[in-house]
Amino acid sequence: MTTDPARPFGRVLTAMVTPLTEDGTVDLAGAQELAAHLVDRCAHDGLVVAGTTGEAPTLSDGETRALLEVVLDAVGDRATVVAGVGTNDTAHSIERARDAERLGAHGLLVVTPYYNKPPQAGLLRHFTSVADSTDLPVMLYDIPPRTVVPIEVETLVRAAEHPRIVAVKDAKGDLGAVAWTLARTDLAYYSGDDILNFPLLALGAVGVVSVVGHVVGPRLAELVAAVESGDLVKARAVNESLLPVYAGVMGGGQGAMMIKAALGLLRLPAGPLRPPLVDATAEQIAQLRLDLAAGGVQL
């Protein structure tokens, strides 16, 4: 687990898929196997459980608790385990946050409330209410392509005043807003959009919460280390080598669908997806094979 206050959740985290069995139930043994693989063989120092890529909207609270419990049991002694607890209901998010704390999670990921389209004052109240409900550090998740409403810089500045709101997973695609927030707060930024990992790290992000990390974790660690050391020539080369992987996973279809297909190709636990998501088609998988091979992933 990380002890660096500048990187409260580590450097390389993956937004872990939720493995399912063929009948659609959560594969708890598979989740333990995958978590151990990512931490012990793929250079991850953290995992996010029950986030977007983990198909959180289709998991029951009971399934989420069971999933978090088994992942903590598998890797909680040697990796930071962050629980995705955000919903579009503040009371429900608080309940999930308290559950996560009771189970031993090391931190919370709280997404912008979706569908409701709250004003910035509503966002601030939501985030601080969840942060007030436990003693765990909180990472805000700013992803307007899914939530419609961005977290504005002024809202982030005010949220950063809360002692437990310590980080942001950024998938907003607004590098100017990131630069201003970094200049005005001590929030630790994590890239939440793989194609922007390099520019966000160059701006001052401290790590990544990645989807492609399932298959290229060590190279993401290399990218983070290169930027941290100031070797931007090496960082650019690593980033360019990863472009086909980014395209195959995040450009060839929905991210959870494509990374589960990639894990299937690698014979790692993943399984099908829950509706309304669907499994990748044969054509999509064929293209994914080509993209992963071009990106140096050994299948």
mmCIF file of C-alpha atoms in Angstrom:
data_model
loop_
_atom_site.group_PDB
_atom_site.id
_atom_site.type_symbol
_atom_site.label_atom_id
_atom_site.label_comp_id
_atom_site.label_asym_id
_atom_site.label_seq_id
_atom_site.Cartn_x
_atom_site.Cartn_y
_atom_site.Cartn_z
ATOM 1 C CA MET A 1 0.000 0.000 0.000
ATOM 2 C CA THR A 2 1.195 3.516 -0.710
ATOM 3 C CA THR A 3 2.652 5.640 2.063
ATOM 4 C CA ASP A 4 3.465 8.618 -0.167
ATOM 5 C CA PRO A 5 1.104 11.509 0.666
ATOM 6 C CA ALA A 6 1.746 13.003 -2.766
ATOM 7 C CA ARG A 7 0.338 9.792 -4.268
ATOM 8 C CA PRO A 8 -2.357 8.822 -1.787
ATOM 9 C CA PHE A 9 -3.548 5.840 -3.842
ATOM 10 C CA GLY A 10 -0.318 4.815 -5.578
ATOM 11 C CA ARG A 11 0.973 5.302 -9.113
ATOM 12 C CA VAL A 12 -0.580 2.616 -11.316
ATOM 13 C CA LEU A 13 -4.124 1.556 -10.524
ATOM 14 C CA THR A 14 -6.478 -0.381 -12.753
ATOM 15 C CA ALA A 15 -10.216 0.107 -12.784
ATOM 16 C CA MET A 16 -10.745 -3.627 -12.409
ATOM 17 C CA VAL A 17 -13.414 -5.510 -14.323
ATOM 18 C CA THR A 18 -15.881 -7.591 -12.349
ATOM 19 C CA PRO A 19 -15.450 -11.189 -13.537
ATOM 20 C CA LEU A 20 -18.752 -12.956 -14.151
ATOM 21 C CA THR A 21 -19.615 -16.593 -14.661
ATOM 22 C CA GLU A 22 -21.401 -17.686 -17.821
ATOM 23 C CA ASP A 23 -24.754 -17.453 -16.042
ATOM 24 C CA GLY A 24 -24.039 -13.818 -15.115
ATOM 25 C CA THR A 25 -23.277 -14.198 -11.419
ATOM 26 C CA VAL A 26 -20.236 -12.521 -9.897
ATOM 27 C CA ASP A 27 -17.179 -14.781 -10.051
ATOM 28 C CA LEU A 28 -15.617 -14.097 -6.660
ATOM 29 C CA ALA A 29 -12.827 -16.632 -7.105
ATOM 30 C CA GLY A 30 -12.064 -15.121 -10.502
ATOM 31 C CA ALA A 31 -11.961 -11.649 -8.954
ATOM 32 C CA GLN A 32 -9.376 -12.821 -6.447
ATOM 33 C CA GLU A 33 -7.309 -14.460 -9.164
ATOM 34 C CA LEU A 34 -7.403 -11.378 -11.379
ATOM 35 C CA ALA A 35 -6.591 -9.001 -8.521
ATOM 36 C CA ALA A 36 -3.585 -11.101 -7.520
ATOM 37 C CA HIS A 37 -2.415 -11.262 -11.148
ATOM 38 C CA LEU A 38 -2.591 -7.492 -11.557
ATOM 39 C CA VAL A 39 -0.771 -6.743 -8.316
ATOM 40 C CA ASP A 40 1.809 -9.531 -8.278
ATOM 41 C CA ARG A 41 2.643 -9.834 -11.980
ATOM 42 C CA CYS A 42 1.593 -6.553 -13.599
ATOM 43 C CA ALA A 43 3.147 -3.786 -11.485
ATOM 44 C CA HIS A 44 -0.070 -2.424 -10.001
ATOM 45 C CA ASP A 45 0.120 -0.793 -6.600
ATOM 46 C CA GLY A 46 -3.634 -0.194 -6.488
ATOM 47 C CA LEU A 47 -6.996 -1.377 -7.771
ATOM 48 C CA VAL A 48 -10.371 0.306 -8.081
ATOM 49 C CA VAL A 49 -13.192 -2.126 -7.364
ATOM 50 C CA ALA A 50 -16.780 -1.602 -8.532
ATOM 51 C CA GLY A 51 -16.084 1.383 -10.731
ATOM 52 C CA THR A 52 -17.320 2.057 -14.251
ATOM 53 C CA THR A 53 -15.232 -0.712 -15.812
ATOM 54 C CA GLY A 54 -16.403 -2.998 -13.031
ATOM 55 C CA GLU A 55 -19.991 -2.572 -14.289
ATOM 56 C CA ALA A 56 -20.972 -0.964 -10.982
ATOM 57 C CA PRO A 57 -24.407 0.248 -12.158
ATOM 58 C CA THR A 58 -25.523 -3.376 -12.579
ATOM 59 C CA LEU A 59 -24.071 -4.710 -9.325
ATOM 60 C CA SER A 60 -26.287 -5.011 -6.261
ATOM 61 C CA ASP A 61 -25.027 -3.608 -2.970
ATOM 62 C CA GLY A 62 -24.575 -7.163 -1.721
ATOM 63 C CA GLU A 63 -22.510 -8.125 -4.750
ATOM 64 C CA THR A 64 -20.403 -4.992 -4.365
ATOM 65 C CA ARG A 65 -19.684 -5.787 -0.731
ATOM 66 C CA ALA A 66 -18.756 -9.386 -1.526
ATOM 67 C CA LEU A 67 -16.499 -8.286 -4.392
ATOM 68 C CA LEU A 68 -14.697 -5.723 -2.258
ATOM 69 C CA GLU A 69 -14.268 -8.221 0.555
ATOM 70 C CA VAL A 70 -12.614 -10.882 -1.604
ATOM 71 C CA VAL A 71 -10.316 -8.411 -3.380
ATOM 72 C CA LEU A 72 -9.190 -7.002 -0.041
ATOM 73 C CA ASP A 73 -8.552 -10.551 1.148
ATOM 74 C CA ALA A 74 -6.512 -11.287 -1.976
ATOM 75 C CA VAL A 75 -4.315 -8.176 -2.212
ATOM 76 C CA GLY A 76 -5.259 -5.730 0.521
ATOM 77 C CA ASP A 77 -2.001 -6.340 2.374
ATOM 78 C CA ARG A 78 0.125 -5.214 -0.573
ATOM 79 C CA ALA A 79 -1.965 -2.888 -2.741
ATOM 80 C CA THR A 80 -4.282 0.062 -2.241
ATOM 81 C CA VAL A 81 -7.882 -1.044 -2.767
ATOM 82 C CA VAL A 82 -10.225 1.808 -3.636
ATOM 83 C CA ALA A 83 -13.971 1.177 -3.508
ATOM 84 C CA GLY A 84 -16.249 2.737 -6.088
ATOM 85 C CA VAL A 85 -19.141 4.025 -3.972
ATOM 86 C CA GLY A 86 -20.567 6.931 -5.954
ATOM 87 C CA THR A 87 -24.148 6.909 -7.208
ATOM 88 C CA ASN A 88 -26.613 9.626 -8.205
ATOM 89 C CA ASP A 89 -28.195 9.466 -4.737
ATOM 90 C CA THR A 90 -26.231 11.090 -1.910
ATOM 91 C CA ALA A 91 -27.816 8.971 0.829
ATOM 92 C CA HIS A 92 -27.093 5.760 -1.067
ATOM 93 C CA SER A 93 -23.508 6.858 -1.742
ATOM 94 C CA ILE A 94 -23.014 7.495 1.987
ATOM 95 C CA GLU A 95 -24.379 4.030 2.793
ATOM 96 C CA ARG A 96 -22.002 2.432 0.303
ATOM 97 C CA ALA A 97 -19.078 4.483 1.648
ATOM 98 C CA ARG A 98 -19.749 3.287 5.186
ATOM 99 C CA ASP A 99 -20.003 -0.301 3.970
ATOM 100 C CA ALA A 100 -16.633 0.054 2.258
ATOM 101 C CA GLU A 101 -15.036 1.467 5.382
ATOM 102 C CA ARG A 102 -16.402 -1.382 7.514
ATOM 103 C CA LEU A 103 -14.955 -3.923 5.086
ATOM 104 C CA GLY A 104 -11.504 -2.327 5.236
ATOM 105 C CA ALA A 105 -11.233 -0.419 1.941
ATOM 106 C CA HIS A 106 -8.306 1.968 1.779
ATOM 107 C CA GLY A 107 -10.091 4.746 -0.092
ATOM 108 C CA LEU A 108 -13.246 5.773 -1.923
ATOM 109 C CA LEU A 109 -13.930 6.703 -5.546
ATOM 110 C CA VAL A 110 -16.915 9.062 -5.789
ATOM 111 C CA VAL A 111 -18.213 9.803 -9.272
ATOM 112 C CA THR A 112 -20.120 12.930 -10.233
ATOM 113 C CA PRO A 113 -23.843 12.168 -9.768
ATOM 114 C CA TYR A 114 -25.197 11.127 -13.159
ATOM 115 C CA TYR A 115 -28.580 11.719 -14.788
ATOM 116 C CA ASN A 116 -29.750 14.262 -12.157
ATOM 117 C CA LYS A 117 -27.673 17.089 -13.699
ATOM 118 C CA PRO A 118 -27.053 18.836 -10.359
ATOM 119 C CA PRO A 119 -25.662 22.376 -10.214
ATOM 120 C CA GLN A 120 -22.145 22.917 -8.902
ATOM 121 C CA ALA A 121 -23.502 23.653 -5.403
ATOM 122 C CA GLY A 122 -25.186 20.244 -5.477
ATOM 123 C CA LEU A 123 -21.968 18.550 -6.550
ATOM 124 C CA LEU A 124 -20.035 20.169 -3.718
ATOM 125 C CA ARG A 125 -22.646 19.163 -1.156
ATOM 126 C CA HIS A 126 -22.719 15.598 -2.506
ATOM 127 C CA PHE A 127 -18.941 15.181 -2.416
ATOM 128 C CA THR A 128 -18.455 16.722 1.020
ATOM 129 C CA SER A 129 -21.367 14.749 2.470
ATOM 130 C CA VAL A 130 -19.811 11.478 1.344
ATOM 131 C CA ALA A 131 -16.382 12.594 2.577
ATOM 132 C CA ASP A 132 -17.896 13.514 5.955
ATOM 133 C CA SER A 133 -19.418 10.047 6.346
ATOM 134 C CA THR A 134 -16.169 8.073 6.823
ATOM 135 C CA ASP A 135 -12.523 8.538 7.734
ATOM 136 C CA LEU A 136 -11.312 7.284 4.342
ATOM 137 C CA PRO A 137 -9.532 9.409 1.725
ATOM 138 C CA VAL A 138 -11.685 10.291 -1.270
ATOM 139 C CA MET A 139 -10.874 10.431 -4.973
ATOM 140 C CA LEU A 140 -13.420 12.404 -7.001
ATOM 141 C CA TYR A 141 -14.216 11.059 -10.467
ATOM 142 C CA ASP A 142 -14.766 13.764 -13.078
ATOM 143 C CA ILE A 143 -16.171 12.191 -16.262
ATOM 144 C CA PRO A 144 -18.703 14.452 -18.009
ATOM 145 C CA PRO A 145 -19.015 12.191 -21.090
ATOM 146 C CA ARG A 146 -20.929 9.850 -18.755
ATOM 147 C CA THR A 147 -22.328 12.260 -16.157
ATOM 148 C CA VAL A 148 -22.986 15.312 -18.397
ATOM 149 C CA VAL A 149 -22.004 17.766 -15.640
ATOM 150 C CA PRO A 150 -18.277 18.554 -15.256
ATOM 151 C CA ILE A 151 -16.748 19.446 -11.917
ATOM 152 C CA GLU A 152 -15.725 23.057 -12.482
ATOM 153 C CA VAL A 153 -12.384 24.383 -11.267
ATOM 154 C CA GLU A 154 -13.958 26.558 -8.573
ATOM 155 C CA THR A 155 -15.884 23.551 -7.254
ATOM 156 C CA LEU A 156 -12.691 21.499 -7.125
ATOM 157 C CA VAL A 157 -10.918 24.322 -5.298
ATOM 158 C CA ARG A 158 -13.658 24.359 -2.667
ATOM 159 C CA ALA A 159 -13.819 20.566 -2.451
ATOM 160 C CA ALA A 160 -10.061 20.465 -1.870
ATOM 161 C CA GLU A 161 -10.603 22.331 1.388
ATOM 162 C CA HIS A 162 -12.090 19.142 2.821
ATOM 163 C CA PRO A 163 -9.335 17.203 4.607
ATOM 164 C CA ARG A 164 -10.402 13.838 3.145
ATOM 165 C CA ILE A 165 -10.944 14.909 -0.472
ATOM 166 C CA VAL A 166 -7.402 14.355 -1.658
ATOM 167 C CA ALA A 167 -7.468 13.302 -5.313
ATOM 168 C CA VAL A 168 -9.237 13.457 -8.671
ATOM 169 C CA LYS A 169 -9.588 10.797 -11.334
ATOM 170 C CA ASP A 170 -9.810 12.974 -14.422
ATOM 171 C CA ALA A 171 -11.618 11.892 -17.577
ATOM 172 C CA LYS A 172 -12.833 15.326 -18.573
ATOM 173 C CA GLY A 173 -10.476 15.907 -21.460
ATOM 174 C CA ASP A 174 -9.901 19.544 -20.477
ATOM 175 C CA LEU A 175 -6.169 19.963 -19.946
ATOM 176 C CA GLY A 176 -6.548 23.672 -19.216
ATOM 177 C CA ALA A 177 -8.932 22.966 -16.343
ATOM 178 C CA VAL A 178 -6.512 20.369 -14.981
ATOM 179 C CA ALA A 179 -3.634 22.848 -15.130
ATOM 180 C CA TRP A 180 -5.639 25.491 -13.256
ATOM 181 C CA THR A 181 -6.783 23.034 -10.610
ATOM 182 C CA LEU A 182 -3.247 21.774 -10.046
ATOM 183 C CA ALA A 183 -2.050 25.363 -9.740
ATOM 184 C CA ARG A 184 -4.686 26.242 -7.152
ATOM 185 C CA THR A 185 -4.961 23.064 -5.040
ATOM 186 C CA ASP A 186 -2.922 20.230 -3.598
ATOM 187 C CA LEU A 187 -5.221 17.613 -5.116
ATOM 188 C CA ALA A 188 -3.424 14.558 -6.481
ATOM 189 C CA TYR A 189 -4.500 14.012 -10.084
ATOM 190 C CA TYR A 190 -4.850 10.595 -11.702
ATOM 191 C CA SER A 191 -5.436 10.147 -15.407
ATOM 192 C CA GLY A 192 -8.743 8.406 -15.967
ATOM 193 C CA ASP A 193 -8.587 8.530 -19.763
ATOM 194 C CA ASP A 194 -5.863 6.268 -21.124
ATOM 195 C CA ILE A 195 -5.269 8.180 -24.336
ATOM 196 C CA LEU A 196 -4.408 11.239 -22.210
ATOM 197 C CA ASN A 197 -2.144 9.451 -19.726
ATOM 198 C CA PHE A 198 1.047 11.062 -21.032
ATOM 199 C CA PRO A 199 -0.152 14.684 -21.290
ATOM 200 C CA LEU A 200 -1.859 14.519 -17.895
ATOM 201 C CA LEU A 201 1.292 13.109 -16.292
ATOM 202 C CA ALA A 202 3.335 15.827 -17.975
ATOM 203 C CA LEU A 203 0.992 18.462 -16.501
ATOM 204 C CA GLY A 204 1.526 17.070 -13.020
ATOM 205 C CA ALA A 205 -0.723 14.066 -12.547
ATOM 206 C CA VAL A 206 0.798 11.588 -10.101
ATOM 207 C CA GLY A 207 -0.499 8.372 -11.623
ATOM 208 C CA VAL A 208 -3.173 6.615 -13.631
ATOM 209 C CA VAL A 209 -6.438 4.800 -13.004
ATOM 210 C CA SER A 210 -6.418 2.779 -16.171
ATOM 211 C CA VAL A 211 -8.506 0.375 -18.202
ATOM 212 C CA VAL A 212 -5.670 -0.828 -20.441
ATOM 213 C CA GLY A 213 -3.649 -1.434 -17.291
ATOM 214 C CA HIS A 214 -5.238 -4.870 -17.218
ATOM 215 C CA VAL A 215 -2.905 -5.844 -20.062
ATOM 216 C CA VAL A 216 -0.012 -3.326 -20.017
ATOM 217 C CA GLY A 217 0.489 -2.484 -16.333
ATOM 218 C CA PRO A 218 4.311 -2.669 -16.337
ATOM 219 C CA ARG A 219 4.532 -0.309 -19.304
ATOM 220 C CA LEU A 220 2.248 2.195 -17.600
ATOM 221 C CA ALA A 221 4.553 2.022 -14.589
ATOM 222 C CA GLU A 222 7.443 2.708 -16.975
ATOM 223 C CA LEU A 223 5.574 5.697 -18.419
ATOM 224 C CA VAL A 224 4.891 7.174 -14.980
ATOM 225 C CA ALA A 225 8.505 6.655 -13.910
ATOM 226 C CA ALA A 226 9.870 8.259 -17.088
ATOM 227 C CA VAL A 227 7.773 11.393 -16.635
ATOM 228 C CA GLU A 228 8.630 11.551 -12.944
ATOM 229 C CA SER A 229 12.351 11.392 -13.737
ATOM 230 C CA GLY A 230 12.028 14.105 -16.373
ATOM 231 C CA ASP A 231 12.867 11.806 -19.292
ATOM 232 C CA LEU A 232 10.119 12.976 -21.629
ATOM 233 C CA VAL A 233 11.838 11.465 -24.676
ATOM 234 C CA LYS A 234 11.514 8.008 -23.131
ATOM 235 C CA ALA A 235 7.996 8.772 -21.912
ATOM 236 C CA ARG A 236 6.947 9.803 -25.411
ATOM 237 C CA ALA A 237 8.375 6.582 -26.852
ATOM 238 C CA VAL A 238 6.520 4.452 -24.293
ATOM 239 C CA ASN A 239 3.327 6.365 -24.943
ATOM 240 C CA GLU A 240 3.623 5.927 -28.709
ATOM 241 C CA SER A 241 4.155 2.186 -28.278
ATOM 242 C CA LEU A 242 0.905 2.027 -26.327
ATOM 243 C CA LEU A 243 -1.234 3.856 -28.887
ATOM 244 C CA PRO A 244 -2.461 0.669 -30.623
ATOM 245 C CA VAL A 245 -3.524 -0.753 -27.247
ATOM 246 C CA TYR A 246 -5.382 2.436 -26.395
ATOM 247 C CA ALA A 247 -7.092 2.300 -29.783
ATOM 248 C CA GLY A 248 -7.992 -1.369 -29.520
ATOM 249 C CA VAL A 249 -9.456 -1.203 -26.033
ATOM 250 C CA MET A 250 -10.900 2.287 -25.846
ATOM 251 C CA GLY A 251 -11.449 3.038 -29.519
ATOM 252 C CA GLY A 252 -12.784 -0.265 -30.805
ATOM 253 C CA GLY A 253 -15.900 -0.374 -28.654
ATOM 254 C CA GLN A 254 -17.102 0.250 -25.113
ATOM 255 C CA GLY A 255 -14.179 0.008 -22.669
ATOM 256 C CA ALA A 256 -15.532 -2.685 -20.336
ATOM 257 C CA MET A 257 -16.586 -4.796 -23.320
ATOM 258 C CA MET A 258 -13.225 -4.604 -25.027
ATOM 259 C CA ILE A 259 -11.048 -5.127 -21.965
ATOM 260 C CA LYS A 260 -13.102 -8.183 -20.999
ATOM 261 C CA ALA A 261 -12.505 -9.462 -24.531
ATOM 262 C CA ALA A 262 -8.769 -8.790 -24.120
ATOM 263 C CA LEU A 263 -8.690 -10.651 -20.815
ATOM 264 C CA GLY A 264 -10.479 -13.538 -22.502
ATOM 265 C CA LEU A 265 -7.773 -13.654 -25.159
ATOM 266 C CA LEU A 266 -5.203 -13.822 -22.350
ATOM 267 C CA ARG A 267 -7.203 -16.548 -20.567
ATOM 268 C CA LEU A 268 -7.656 -14.416 -17.468
ATOM 269 C CA PRO A 269 -10.909 -14.203 -15.488
ATOM 270 C CA ALA A 270 -13.443 -11.882 -17.088
ATOM 271 C CA GLY A 271 -16.518 -13.635 -18.451
ATOM 272 C CA PRO A 272 -19.514 -11.998 -20.098
ATOM 273 C CA LEU A 273 -21.039 -8.585 -19.494
ATOM 274 C CA ARG A 274 -24.343 -7.739 -17.917
ATOM 275 C CA PRO A 275 -27.091 -6.086 -19.951
ATOM 276 C CA PRO A 276 -27.425 -3.450 -21.188
ATOM 277 C CA LEU A 277 -23.782 -4.070 -22.160
ATOM 278 C CA VAL A 278 -23.114 -6.878 -24.602
ATOM 279 C CA ASP A 279 -20.062 -8.947 -25.411
ATOM 280 C CA ALA A 280 -17.700 -7.841 -28.155
ATOM 281 C CA THR A 281 -18.473 -9.253 -31.584
ATOM 282 C CA ALA A 282 -16.196 -11.635 -33.458
ATOM 283 C CA GLU A 283 -15.214 -8.786 -35.774
ATOM 284 C CA GLN A 284 -14.356 -6.528 -32.847
ATOM 285 C CA ILE A 285 -12.278 -9.267 -31.229
ATOM 286 C CA ALA A 286 -10.410 -9.915 -34.472
ATOM 287 C CA GLN A 287 -9.459 -6.230 -34.693
ATOM 288 C CA LEU A 288 -8.586 -6.190 -31.005
ATOM 289 C CA ARG A 289 -6.129 -9.049 -31.590
ATOM 290 C CA LEU A 290 -4.386 -7.006 -34.263
ATOM 291 C CA ASP A 291 -4.280 -3.866 -32.118
ATOM 292 C CA LEU A 292 -2.931 -5.672 -29.055
ATOM 293 C CA ALA A 293 -0.259 -7.384 -31.152
ATOM 294 C CA ALA A 294 0.712 -4.041 -32.680
ATOM 295 C CA GLY A 295 1.010 -2.673 -29.179
ATOM 296 C CA GLY A 296 3.318 -5.470 -28.084
ATOM 297 C CA VAL A 297 0.862 -7.498 -26.015
ATOM 298 C CA GLN A 298 1.759 -11.183 -26.218
ATOM 299 C CA LEU A 299 -1.385 -13.269 -26.698
#
